[in-house]
mmCIF file of C-alpha atoms in Angstrom:
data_model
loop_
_atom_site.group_PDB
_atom_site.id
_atom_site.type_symbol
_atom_site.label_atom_id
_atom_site.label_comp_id
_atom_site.label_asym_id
_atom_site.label_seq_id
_atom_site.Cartn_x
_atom_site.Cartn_y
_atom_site.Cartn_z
ATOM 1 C CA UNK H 1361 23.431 17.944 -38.360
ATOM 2 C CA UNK H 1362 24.511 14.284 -37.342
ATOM 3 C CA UNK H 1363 27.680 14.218 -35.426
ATOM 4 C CA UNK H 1364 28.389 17.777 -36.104
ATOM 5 C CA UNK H 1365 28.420 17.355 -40.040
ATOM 6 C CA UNK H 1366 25.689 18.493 -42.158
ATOM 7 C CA UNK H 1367 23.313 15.508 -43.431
ATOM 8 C CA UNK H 1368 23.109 15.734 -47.848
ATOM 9 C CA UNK H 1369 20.067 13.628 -48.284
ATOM 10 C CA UNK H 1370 18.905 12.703 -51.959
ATOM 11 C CA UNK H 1371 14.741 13.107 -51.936
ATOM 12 C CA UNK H 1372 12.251 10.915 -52.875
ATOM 13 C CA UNK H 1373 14.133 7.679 -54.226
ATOM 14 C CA UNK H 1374 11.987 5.288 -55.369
ATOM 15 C CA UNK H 1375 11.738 1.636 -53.756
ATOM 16 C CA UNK H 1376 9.614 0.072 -56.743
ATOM 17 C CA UNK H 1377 9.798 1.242 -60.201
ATOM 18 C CA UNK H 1378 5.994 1.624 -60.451
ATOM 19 C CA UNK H 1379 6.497 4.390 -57.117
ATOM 20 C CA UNK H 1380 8.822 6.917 -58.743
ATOM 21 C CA UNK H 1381 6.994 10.515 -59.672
ATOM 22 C CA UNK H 1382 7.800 10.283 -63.210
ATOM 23 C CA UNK H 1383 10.017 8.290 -65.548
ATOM 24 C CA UNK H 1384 13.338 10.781 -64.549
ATOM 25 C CA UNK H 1385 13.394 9.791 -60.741
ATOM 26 C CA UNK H 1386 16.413 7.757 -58.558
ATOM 27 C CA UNK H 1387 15.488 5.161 -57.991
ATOM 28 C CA UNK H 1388 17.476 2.066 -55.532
ATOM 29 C CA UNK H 1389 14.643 -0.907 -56.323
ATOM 30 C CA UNK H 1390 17.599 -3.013 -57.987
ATOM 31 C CA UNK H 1391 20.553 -4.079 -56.911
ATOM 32 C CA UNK H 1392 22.135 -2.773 -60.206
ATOM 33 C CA UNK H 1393 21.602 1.330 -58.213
ATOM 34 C CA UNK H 1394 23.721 0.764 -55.602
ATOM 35 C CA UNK H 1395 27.020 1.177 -57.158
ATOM 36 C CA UNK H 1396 26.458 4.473 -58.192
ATOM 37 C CA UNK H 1397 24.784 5.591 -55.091
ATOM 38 C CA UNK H 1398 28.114 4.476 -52.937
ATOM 39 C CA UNK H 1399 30.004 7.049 -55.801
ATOM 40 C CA UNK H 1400 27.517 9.861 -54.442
ATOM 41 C CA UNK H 1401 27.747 8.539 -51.069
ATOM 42 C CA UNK H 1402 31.281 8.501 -51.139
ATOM 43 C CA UNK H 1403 31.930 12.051 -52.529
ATOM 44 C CA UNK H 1404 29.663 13.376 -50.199
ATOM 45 C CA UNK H 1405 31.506 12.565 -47.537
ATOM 46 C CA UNK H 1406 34.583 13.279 -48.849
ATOM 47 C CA UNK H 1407 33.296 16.950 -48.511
ATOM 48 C CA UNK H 1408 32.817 16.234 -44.728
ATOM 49 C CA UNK H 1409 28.932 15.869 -44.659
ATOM 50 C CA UNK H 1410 26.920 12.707 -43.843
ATOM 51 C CA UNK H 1411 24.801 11.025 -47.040
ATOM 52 C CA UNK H 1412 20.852 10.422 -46.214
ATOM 53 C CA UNK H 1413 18.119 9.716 -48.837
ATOM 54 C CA UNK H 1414 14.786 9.423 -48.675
ATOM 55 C CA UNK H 1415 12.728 6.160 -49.430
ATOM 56 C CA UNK H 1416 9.478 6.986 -51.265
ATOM 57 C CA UNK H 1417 6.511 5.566 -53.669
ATOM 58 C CA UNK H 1418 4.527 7.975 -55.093
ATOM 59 C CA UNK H 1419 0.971 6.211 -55.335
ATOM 60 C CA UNK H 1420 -1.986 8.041 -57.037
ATOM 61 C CA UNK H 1421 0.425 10.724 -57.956
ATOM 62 C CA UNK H 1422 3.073 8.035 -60.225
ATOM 63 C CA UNK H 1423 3.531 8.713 -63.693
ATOM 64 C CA UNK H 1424 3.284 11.750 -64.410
ATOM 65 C CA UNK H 1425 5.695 14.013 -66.612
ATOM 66 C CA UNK H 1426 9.005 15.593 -64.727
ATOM 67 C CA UNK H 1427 7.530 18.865 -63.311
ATOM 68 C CA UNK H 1428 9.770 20.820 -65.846
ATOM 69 C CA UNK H 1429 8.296 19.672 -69.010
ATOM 70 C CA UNK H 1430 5.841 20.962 -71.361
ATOM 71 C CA UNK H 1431 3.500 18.280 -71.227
ATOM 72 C CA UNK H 1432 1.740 17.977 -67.830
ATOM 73 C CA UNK H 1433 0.674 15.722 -65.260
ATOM 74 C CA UNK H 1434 -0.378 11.975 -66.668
ATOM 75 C CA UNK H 1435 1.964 10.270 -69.087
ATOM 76 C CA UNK H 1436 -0.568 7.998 -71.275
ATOM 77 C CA UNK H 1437 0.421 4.173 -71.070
ATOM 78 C CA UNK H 1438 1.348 4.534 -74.777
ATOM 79 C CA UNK H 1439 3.906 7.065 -74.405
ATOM 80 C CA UNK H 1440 5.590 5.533 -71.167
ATOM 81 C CA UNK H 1441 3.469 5.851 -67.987
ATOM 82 C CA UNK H 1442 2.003 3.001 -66.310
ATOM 83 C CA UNK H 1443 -0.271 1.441 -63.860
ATOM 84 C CA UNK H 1444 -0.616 3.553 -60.537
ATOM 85 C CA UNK H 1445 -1.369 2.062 -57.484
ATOM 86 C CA UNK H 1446 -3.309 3.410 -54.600
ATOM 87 C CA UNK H 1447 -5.337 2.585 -50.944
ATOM 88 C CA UNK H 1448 -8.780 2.996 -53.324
ATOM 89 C CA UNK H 1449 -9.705 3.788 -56.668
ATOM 90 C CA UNK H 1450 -9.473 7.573 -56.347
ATOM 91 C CA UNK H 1451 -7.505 9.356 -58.380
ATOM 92 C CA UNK H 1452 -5.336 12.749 -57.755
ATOM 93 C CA UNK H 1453 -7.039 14.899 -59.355
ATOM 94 C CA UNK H 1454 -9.043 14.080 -62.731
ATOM 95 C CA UNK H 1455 -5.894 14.602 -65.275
ATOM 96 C CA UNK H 1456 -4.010 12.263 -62.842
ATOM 97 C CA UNK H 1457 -3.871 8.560 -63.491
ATOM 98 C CA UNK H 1458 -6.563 6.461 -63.023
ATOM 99 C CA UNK H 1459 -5.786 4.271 -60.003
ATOM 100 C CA UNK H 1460 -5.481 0.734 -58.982
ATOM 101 C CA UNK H 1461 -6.264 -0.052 -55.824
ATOM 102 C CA UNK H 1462 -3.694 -2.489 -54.186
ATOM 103 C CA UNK H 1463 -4.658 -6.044 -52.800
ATOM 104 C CA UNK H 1464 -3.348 -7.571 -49.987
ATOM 105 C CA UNK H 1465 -0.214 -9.291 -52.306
ATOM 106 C CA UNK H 1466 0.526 -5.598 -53.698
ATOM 107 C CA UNK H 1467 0.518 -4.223 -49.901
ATOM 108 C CA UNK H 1468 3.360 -6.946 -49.243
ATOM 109 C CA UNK H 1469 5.317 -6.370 -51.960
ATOM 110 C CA UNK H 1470 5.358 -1.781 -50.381
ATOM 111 C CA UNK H 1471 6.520 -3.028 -47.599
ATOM 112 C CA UNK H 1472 9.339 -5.824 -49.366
ATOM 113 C CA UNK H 1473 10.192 -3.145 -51.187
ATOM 114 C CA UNK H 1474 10.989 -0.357 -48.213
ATOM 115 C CA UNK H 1475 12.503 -3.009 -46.464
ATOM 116 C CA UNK H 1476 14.829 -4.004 -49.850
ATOM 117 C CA UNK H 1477 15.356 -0.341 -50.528
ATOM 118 C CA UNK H 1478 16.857 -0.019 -46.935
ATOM 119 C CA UNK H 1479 19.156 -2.690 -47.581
ATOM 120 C CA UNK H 1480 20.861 -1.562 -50.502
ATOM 121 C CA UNK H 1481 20.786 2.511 -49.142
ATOM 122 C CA UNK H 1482 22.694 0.498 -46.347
ATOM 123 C CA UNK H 1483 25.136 -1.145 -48.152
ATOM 124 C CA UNK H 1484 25.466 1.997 -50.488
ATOM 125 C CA UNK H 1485 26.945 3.981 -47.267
ATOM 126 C CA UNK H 1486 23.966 6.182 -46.414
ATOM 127 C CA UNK H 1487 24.270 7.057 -42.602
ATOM 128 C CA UNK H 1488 20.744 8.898 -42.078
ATOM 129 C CA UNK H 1489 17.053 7.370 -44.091
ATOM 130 C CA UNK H 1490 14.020 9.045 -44.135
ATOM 131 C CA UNK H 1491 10.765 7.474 -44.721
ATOM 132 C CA UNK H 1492 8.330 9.558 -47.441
ATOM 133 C CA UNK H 1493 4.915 9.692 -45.614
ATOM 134 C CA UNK H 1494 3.731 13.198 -46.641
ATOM 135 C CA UNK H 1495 2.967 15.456 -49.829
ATOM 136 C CA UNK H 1496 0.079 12.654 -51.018
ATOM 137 C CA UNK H 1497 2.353 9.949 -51.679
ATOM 138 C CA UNK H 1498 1.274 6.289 -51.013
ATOM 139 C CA UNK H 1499 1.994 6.087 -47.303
ATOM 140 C CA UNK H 1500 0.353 9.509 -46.492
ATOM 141 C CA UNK H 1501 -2.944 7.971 -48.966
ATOM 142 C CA UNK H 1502 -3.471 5.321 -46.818
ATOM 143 C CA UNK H 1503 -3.436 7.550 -43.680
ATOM 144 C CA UNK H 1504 -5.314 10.098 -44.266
ATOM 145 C CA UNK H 1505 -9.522 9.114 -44.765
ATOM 146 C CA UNK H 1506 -9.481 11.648 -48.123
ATOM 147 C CA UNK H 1507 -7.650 8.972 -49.940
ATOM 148 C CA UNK H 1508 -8.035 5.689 -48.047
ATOM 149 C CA UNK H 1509 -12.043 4.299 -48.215
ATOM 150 C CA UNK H 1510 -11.078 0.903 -47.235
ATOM 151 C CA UNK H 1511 -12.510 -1.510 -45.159
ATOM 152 C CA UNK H 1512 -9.973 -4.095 -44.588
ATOM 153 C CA UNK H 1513 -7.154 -3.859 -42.084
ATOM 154 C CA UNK H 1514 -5.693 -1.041 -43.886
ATOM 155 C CA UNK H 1515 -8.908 1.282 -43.579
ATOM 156 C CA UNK H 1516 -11.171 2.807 -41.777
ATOM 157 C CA UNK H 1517 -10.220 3.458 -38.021
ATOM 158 C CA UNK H 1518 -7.181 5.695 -37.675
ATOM 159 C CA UNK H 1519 -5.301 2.646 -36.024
ATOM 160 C CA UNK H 1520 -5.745 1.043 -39.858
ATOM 161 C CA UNK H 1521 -5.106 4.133 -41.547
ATOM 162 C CA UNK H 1522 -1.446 4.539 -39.529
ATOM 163 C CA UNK H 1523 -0.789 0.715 -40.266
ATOM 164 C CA UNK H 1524 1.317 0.355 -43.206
ATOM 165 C CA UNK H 1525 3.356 3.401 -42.690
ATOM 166 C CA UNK H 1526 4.113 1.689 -38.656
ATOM 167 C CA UNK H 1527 4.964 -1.737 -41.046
ATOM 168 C CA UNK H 1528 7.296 0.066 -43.654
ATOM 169 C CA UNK H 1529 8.619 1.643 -40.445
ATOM 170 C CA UNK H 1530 9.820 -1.447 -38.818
ATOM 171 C CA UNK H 1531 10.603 -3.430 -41.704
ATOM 172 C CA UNK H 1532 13.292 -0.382 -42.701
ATOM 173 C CA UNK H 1533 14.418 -0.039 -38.828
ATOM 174 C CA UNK H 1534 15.262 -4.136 -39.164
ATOM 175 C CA UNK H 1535 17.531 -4.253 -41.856
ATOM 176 C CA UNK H 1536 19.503 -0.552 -40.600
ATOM 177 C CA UNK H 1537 21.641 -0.829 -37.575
ATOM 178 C CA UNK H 1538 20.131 1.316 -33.972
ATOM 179 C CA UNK H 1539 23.435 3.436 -34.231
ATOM 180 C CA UNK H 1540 22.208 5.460 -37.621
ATOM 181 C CA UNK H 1541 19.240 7.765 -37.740
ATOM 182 C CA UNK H 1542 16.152 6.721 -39.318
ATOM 183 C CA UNK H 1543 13.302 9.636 -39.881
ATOM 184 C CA UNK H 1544 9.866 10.228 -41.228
ATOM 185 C CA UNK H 1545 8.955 12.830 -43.528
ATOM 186 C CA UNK H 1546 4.772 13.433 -42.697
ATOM 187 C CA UNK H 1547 1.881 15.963 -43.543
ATOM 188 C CA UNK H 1548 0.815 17.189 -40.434
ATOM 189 C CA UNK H 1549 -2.455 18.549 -42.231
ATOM 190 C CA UNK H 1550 -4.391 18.078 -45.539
ATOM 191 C CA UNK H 1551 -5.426 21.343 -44.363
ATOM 192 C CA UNK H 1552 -9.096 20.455 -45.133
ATOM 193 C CA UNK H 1553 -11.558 19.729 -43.320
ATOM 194 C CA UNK H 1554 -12.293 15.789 -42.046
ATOM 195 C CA UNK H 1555 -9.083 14.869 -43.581
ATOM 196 C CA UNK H 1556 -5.488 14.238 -41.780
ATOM 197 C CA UNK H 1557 -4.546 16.456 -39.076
ATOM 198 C CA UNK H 1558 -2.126 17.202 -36.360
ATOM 199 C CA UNK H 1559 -3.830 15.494 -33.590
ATOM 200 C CA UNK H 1560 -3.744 12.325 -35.619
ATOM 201 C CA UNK H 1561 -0.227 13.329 -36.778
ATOM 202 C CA UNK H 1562 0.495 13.234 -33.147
ATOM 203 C CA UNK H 1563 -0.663 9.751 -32.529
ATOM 204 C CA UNK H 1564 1.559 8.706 -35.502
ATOM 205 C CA UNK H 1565 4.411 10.152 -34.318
ATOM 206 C CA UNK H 1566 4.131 8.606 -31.037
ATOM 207 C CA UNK H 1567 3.782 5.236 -32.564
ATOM 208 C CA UNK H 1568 6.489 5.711 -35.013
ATOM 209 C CA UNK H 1569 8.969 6.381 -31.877
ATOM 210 C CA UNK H 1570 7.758 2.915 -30.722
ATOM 211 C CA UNK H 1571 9.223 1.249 -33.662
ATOM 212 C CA UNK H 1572 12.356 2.926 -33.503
ATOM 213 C CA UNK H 1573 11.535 6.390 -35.604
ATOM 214 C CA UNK H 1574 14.098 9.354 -34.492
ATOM 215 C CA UNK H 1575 12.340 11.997 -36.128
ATOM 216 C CA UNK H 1576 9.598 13.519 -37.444
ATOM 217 C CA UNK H 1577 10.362 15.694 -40.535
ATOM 218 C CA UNK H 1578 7.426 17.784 -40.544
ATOM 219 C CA UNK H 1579 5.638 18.802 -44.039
ATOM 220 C CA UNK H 1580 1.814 19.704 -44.361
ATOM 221 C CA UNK H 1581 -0.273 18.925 -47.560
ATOM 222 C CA UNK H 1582 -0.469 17.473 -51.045
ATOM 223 C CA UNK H 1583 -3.093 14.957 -51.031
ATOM 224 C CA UNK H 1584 -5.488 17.165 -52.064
ATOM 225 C CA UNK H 1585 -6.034 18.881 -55.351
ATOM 226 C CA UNK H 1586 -6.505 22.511 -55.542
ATOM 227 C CA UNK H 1587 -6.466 23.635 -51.474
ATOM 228 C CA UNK H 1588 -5.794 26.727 -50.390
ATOM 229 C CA UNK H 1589 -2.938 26.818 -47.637
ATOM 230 C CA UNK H 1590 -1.755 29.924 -45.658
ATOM 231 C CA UNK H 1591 1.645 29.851 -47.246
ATOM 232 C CA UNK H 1592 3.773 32.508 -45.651
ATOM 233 C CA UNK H 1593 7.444 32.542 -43.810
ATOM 234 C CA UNK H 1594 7.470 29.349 -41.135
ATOM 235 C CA UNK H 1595 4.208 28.464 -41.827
ATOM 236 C CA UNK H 1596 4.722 24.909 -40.666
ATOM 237 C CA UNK H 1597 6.730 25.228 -37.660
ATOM 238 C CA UNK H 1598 3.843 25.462 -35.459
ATOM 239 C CA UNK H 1599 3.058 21.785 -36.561
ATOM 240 C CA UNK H 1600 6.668 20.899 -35.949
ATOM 241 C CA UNK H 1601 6.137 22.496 -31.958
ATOM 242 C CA UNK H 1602 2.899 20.854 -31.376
ATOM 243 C CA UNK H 1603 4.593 17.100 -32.610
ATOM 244 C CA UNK H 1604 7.767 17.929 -30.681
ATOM 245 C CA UNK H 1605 6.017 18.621 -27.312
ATOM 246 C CA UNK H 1606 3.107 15.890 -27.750
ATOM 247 C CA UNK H 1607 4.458 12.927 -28.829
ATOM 248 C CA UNK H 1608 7.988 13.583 -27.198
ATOM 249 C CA UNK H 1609 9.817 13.075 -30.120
ATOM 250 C CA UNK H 1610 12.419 15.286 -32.456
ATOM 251 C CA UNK H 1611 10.888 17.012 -35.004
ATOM 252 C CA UNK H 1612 12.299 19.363 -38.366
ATOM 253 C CA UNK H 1613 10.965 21.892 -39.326
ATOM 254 C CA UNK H 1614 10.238 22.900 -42.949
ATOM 255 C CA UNK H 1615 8.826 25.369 -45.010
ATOM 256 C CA UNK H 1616 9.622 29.134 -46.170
ATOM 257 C CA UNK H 1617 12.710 28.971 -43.775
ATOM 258 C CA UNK H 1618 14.959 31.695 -45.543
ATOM 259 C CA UNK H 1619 16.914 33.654 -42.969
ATOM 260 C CA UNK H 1620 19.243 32.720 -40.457
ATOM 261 C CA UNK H 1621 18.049 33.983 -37.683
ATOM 262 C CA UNK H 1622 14.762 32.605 -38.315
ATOM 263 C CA UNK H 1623 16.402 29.262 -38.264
ATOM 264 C CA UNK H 1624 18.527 29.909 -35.183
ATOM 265 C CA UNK H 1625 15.229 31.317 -33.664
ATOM 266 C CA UNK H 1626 13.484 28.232 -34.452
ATOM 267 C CA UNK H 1627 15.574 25.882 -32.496
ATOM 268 C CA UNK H 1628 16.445 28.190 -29.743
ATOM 269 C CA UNK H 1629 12.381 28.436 -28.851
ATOM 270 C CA UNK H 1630 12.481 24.627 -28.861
ATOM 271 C CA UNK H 1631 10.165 24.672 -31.963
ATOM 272 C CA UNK H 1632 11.997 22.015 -33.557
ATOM 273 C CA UNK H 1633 15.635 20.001 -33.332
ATOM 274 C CA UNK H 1634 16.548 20.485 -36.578
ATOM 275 C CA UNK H 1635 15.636 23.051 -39.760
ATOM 276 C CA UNK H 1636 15.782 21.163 -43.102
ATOM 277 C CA UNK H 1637 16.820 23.536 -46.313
ATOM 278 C CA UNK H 1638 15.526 22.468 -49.846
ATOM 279 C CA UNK H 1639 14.280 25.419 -51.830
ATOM 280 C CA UNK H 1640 16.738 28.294 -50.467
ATOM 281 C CA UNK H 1641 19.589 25.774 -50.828
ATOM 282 C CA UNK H 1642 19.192 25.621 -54.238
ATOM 283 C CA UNK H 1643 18.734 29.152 -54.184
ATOM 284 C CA UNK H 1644 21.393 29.605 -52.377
ATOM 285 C CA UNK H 1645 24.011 26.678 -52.605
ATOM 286 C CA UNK H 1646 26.372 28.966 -50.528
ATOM 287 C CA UNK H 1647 23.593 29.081 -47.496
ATOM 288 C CA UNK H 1648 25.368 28.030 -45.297
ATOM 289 C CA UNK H 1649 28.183 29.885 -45.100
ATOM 290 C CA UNK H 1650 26.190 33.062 -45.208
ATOM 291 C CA UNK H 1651 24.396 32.049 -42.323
ATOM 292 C CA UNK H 1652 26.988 31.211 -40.222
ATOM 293 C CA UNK H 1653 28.744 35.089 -41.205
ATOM 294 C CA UNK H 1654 24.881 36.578 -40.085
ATOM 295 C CA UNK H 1655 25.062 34.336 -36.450
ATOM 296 C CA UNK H 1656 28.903 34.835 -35.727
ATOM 297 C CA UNK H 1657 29.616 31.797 -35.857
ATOM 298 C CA UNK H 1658 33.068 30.078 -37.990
ATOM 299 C CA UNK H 1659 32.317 26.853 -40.038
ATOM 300 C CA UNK H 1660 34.559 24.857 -42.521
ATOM 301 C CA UNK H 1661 34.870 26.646 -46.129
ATOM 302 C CA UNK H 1662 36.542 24.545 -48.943
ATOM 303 C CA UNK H 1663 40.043 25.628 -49.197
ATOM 304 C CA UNK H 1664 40.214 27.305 -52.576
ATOM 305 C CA UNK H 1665 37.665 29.999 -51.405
ATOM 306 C CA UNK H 1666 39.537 30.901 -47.818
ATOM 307 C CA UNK H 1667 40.585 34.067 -49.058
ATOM 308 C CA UNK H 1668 36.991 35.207 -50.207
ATOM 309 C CA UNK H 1669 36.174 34.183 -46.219
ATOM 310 C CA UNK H 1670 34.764 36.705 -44.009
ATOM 311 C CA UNK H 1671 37.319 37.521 -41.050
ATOM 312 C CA UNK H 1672 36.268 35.192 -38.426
ATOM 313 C CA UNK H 1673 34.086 33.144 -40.228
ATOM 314 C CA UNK H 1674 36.501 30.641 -41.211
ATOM 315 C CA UNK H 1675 38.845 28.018 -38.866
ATOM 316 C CA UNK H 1676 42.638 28.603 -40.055
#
């Protein structure tokens, strides 16, 4: 929550058109977005809730078909995909694209078009942004030494690796005023061996705060193909702890959070500031209020369902 209101964030918006997931994705790389996003913005806090979104490019993993559709992973050039863009020449997985590596021009234009995206979330009304640096896109290829074999600046030592994602950082906190909240979605783990980890996850972090970061939203995986992960009920809130008490900065926690007193649990041990909902919200759109009838505590209902409120759940 920001302010006391919950925060309604829109994921992975694209900031190029060559960085969405597939051809279906929001996107705010064009001016021409923005007056639709202020309708959403709007309306979303016309329900009493603050509007965030998420600024991403996919990378490697660009172009591929909407995760509901028959057809799977890479859309040929010929029936819509195009070029995807990467720290090396390694693609996702071999029925990924095959990738382009970017020059120093096409590094530039990332970080333009964070910056841009900023601007126009900005001017759209959004009151909380979150940087997309986990889950294998393009900032979490370049840190993690899986995916990045460079050997410019942007390669190599961990202080390369961590450099465009601590540019994109500063370039969005210039153009988005101190007083609103500006996050960073990471991986904390590849969970494979020799590839990005928490200790190096904890070095990021503490830069990130540096340059003005608030948060670290804190995912583990998907820049590798086929790993195995120990999936299971608040798997990554240990991450979230470890960043929180290292690096002295906020963390979220995410992740096969499904009860509420899990949740409340979670931020009552300190393990995190915040519990972000995805999956169980759409689940569960009505979340919320059933957790705050499990923890005893009242929160605002909308007014046509007062009379299907709990006693005591509900302010009169």
């Amino acid at each position: 929550a920001v302010g006391g209101a919950a925060v309604v964030m829109t994921e992975a918006t694209a900031v190029l058109a060559e960085g969405r997931i597939s051809p279906e994705d929001l996107g705010i790389w064009k001016d021409e977005h923005v007056e639709m996003l202020t309708r959403i913005v709007r309306f979303i806090e016309s329900q009493g809730s603050v509007a965030g979104i998420q600024l991403a490019h996919a990378g490697r993993k660009a172009s591929t078909w909407r995760p509901w559709a028959t057809e799977r992973d890479a859309i040929p050039i010929e029936h819509g995909g195009w070029q995807v863009v990467g720290p090396s020449p390694l693609a996702f997985s071999p029925s990924y694209p095959p990738v382009q590596a970017l020059d120093a021009d096409g590094i530039a234009a990332v970080i333009a078009g964070f910056e841009a995206a900023a601007r126009r979330a900005f001017t759209a009304g959004f009151k909380v942004f979150e940087i997309h640096a986990a889950h294998g896109y393009l900032l979490h290829q370049f840190l993690s030494p899986l995916s990045n074999r460079r050997k410019d600046q942007y390669g190599g030592s961990l202080e390369n690796r961590m450099r465009l994602t601590l540019e994109v950082a500063q370039a969005v906190r210039r153009v988005i005023p101190d007083s609103l909240v500006l996050f960073t979605r990471i991986s904390a783990t590849d969970w494979v061996e020799g590839g990005w980890d928490v200790k190096q996850s904890v070095e990021l972090a503490k830069r990130l705060r540096e340059v003005g970061v608030d948060l670290i939203d804190v995912s583990t995986g998907g820049n590798v193909a086929q790993v195995k992960i120990p999936v299971g009920p608040g798997y990554q809130v240990p991450f979230a702890r470890e960043i929180r008490h290292d690096a002295g900065i906020a963390t979220g926690a995410v992740g096969l959070i499904t009860q509420a007193d899990q949740a409340d649990a979670i931020i009552a041990r300190g393990d995190a500031d915040v519990v972000l909902l995805a999956r169980e919200e759409l689940r569960d759109p009505y979340w919320p209020m059933h957790a705050a009838t499990a923890l005893g505590e009242t929160m605002s209902w909308p007014s046509q369902y007062l009379r299907a409120a709990p006693p005591g759940t509900a302010p009169r």
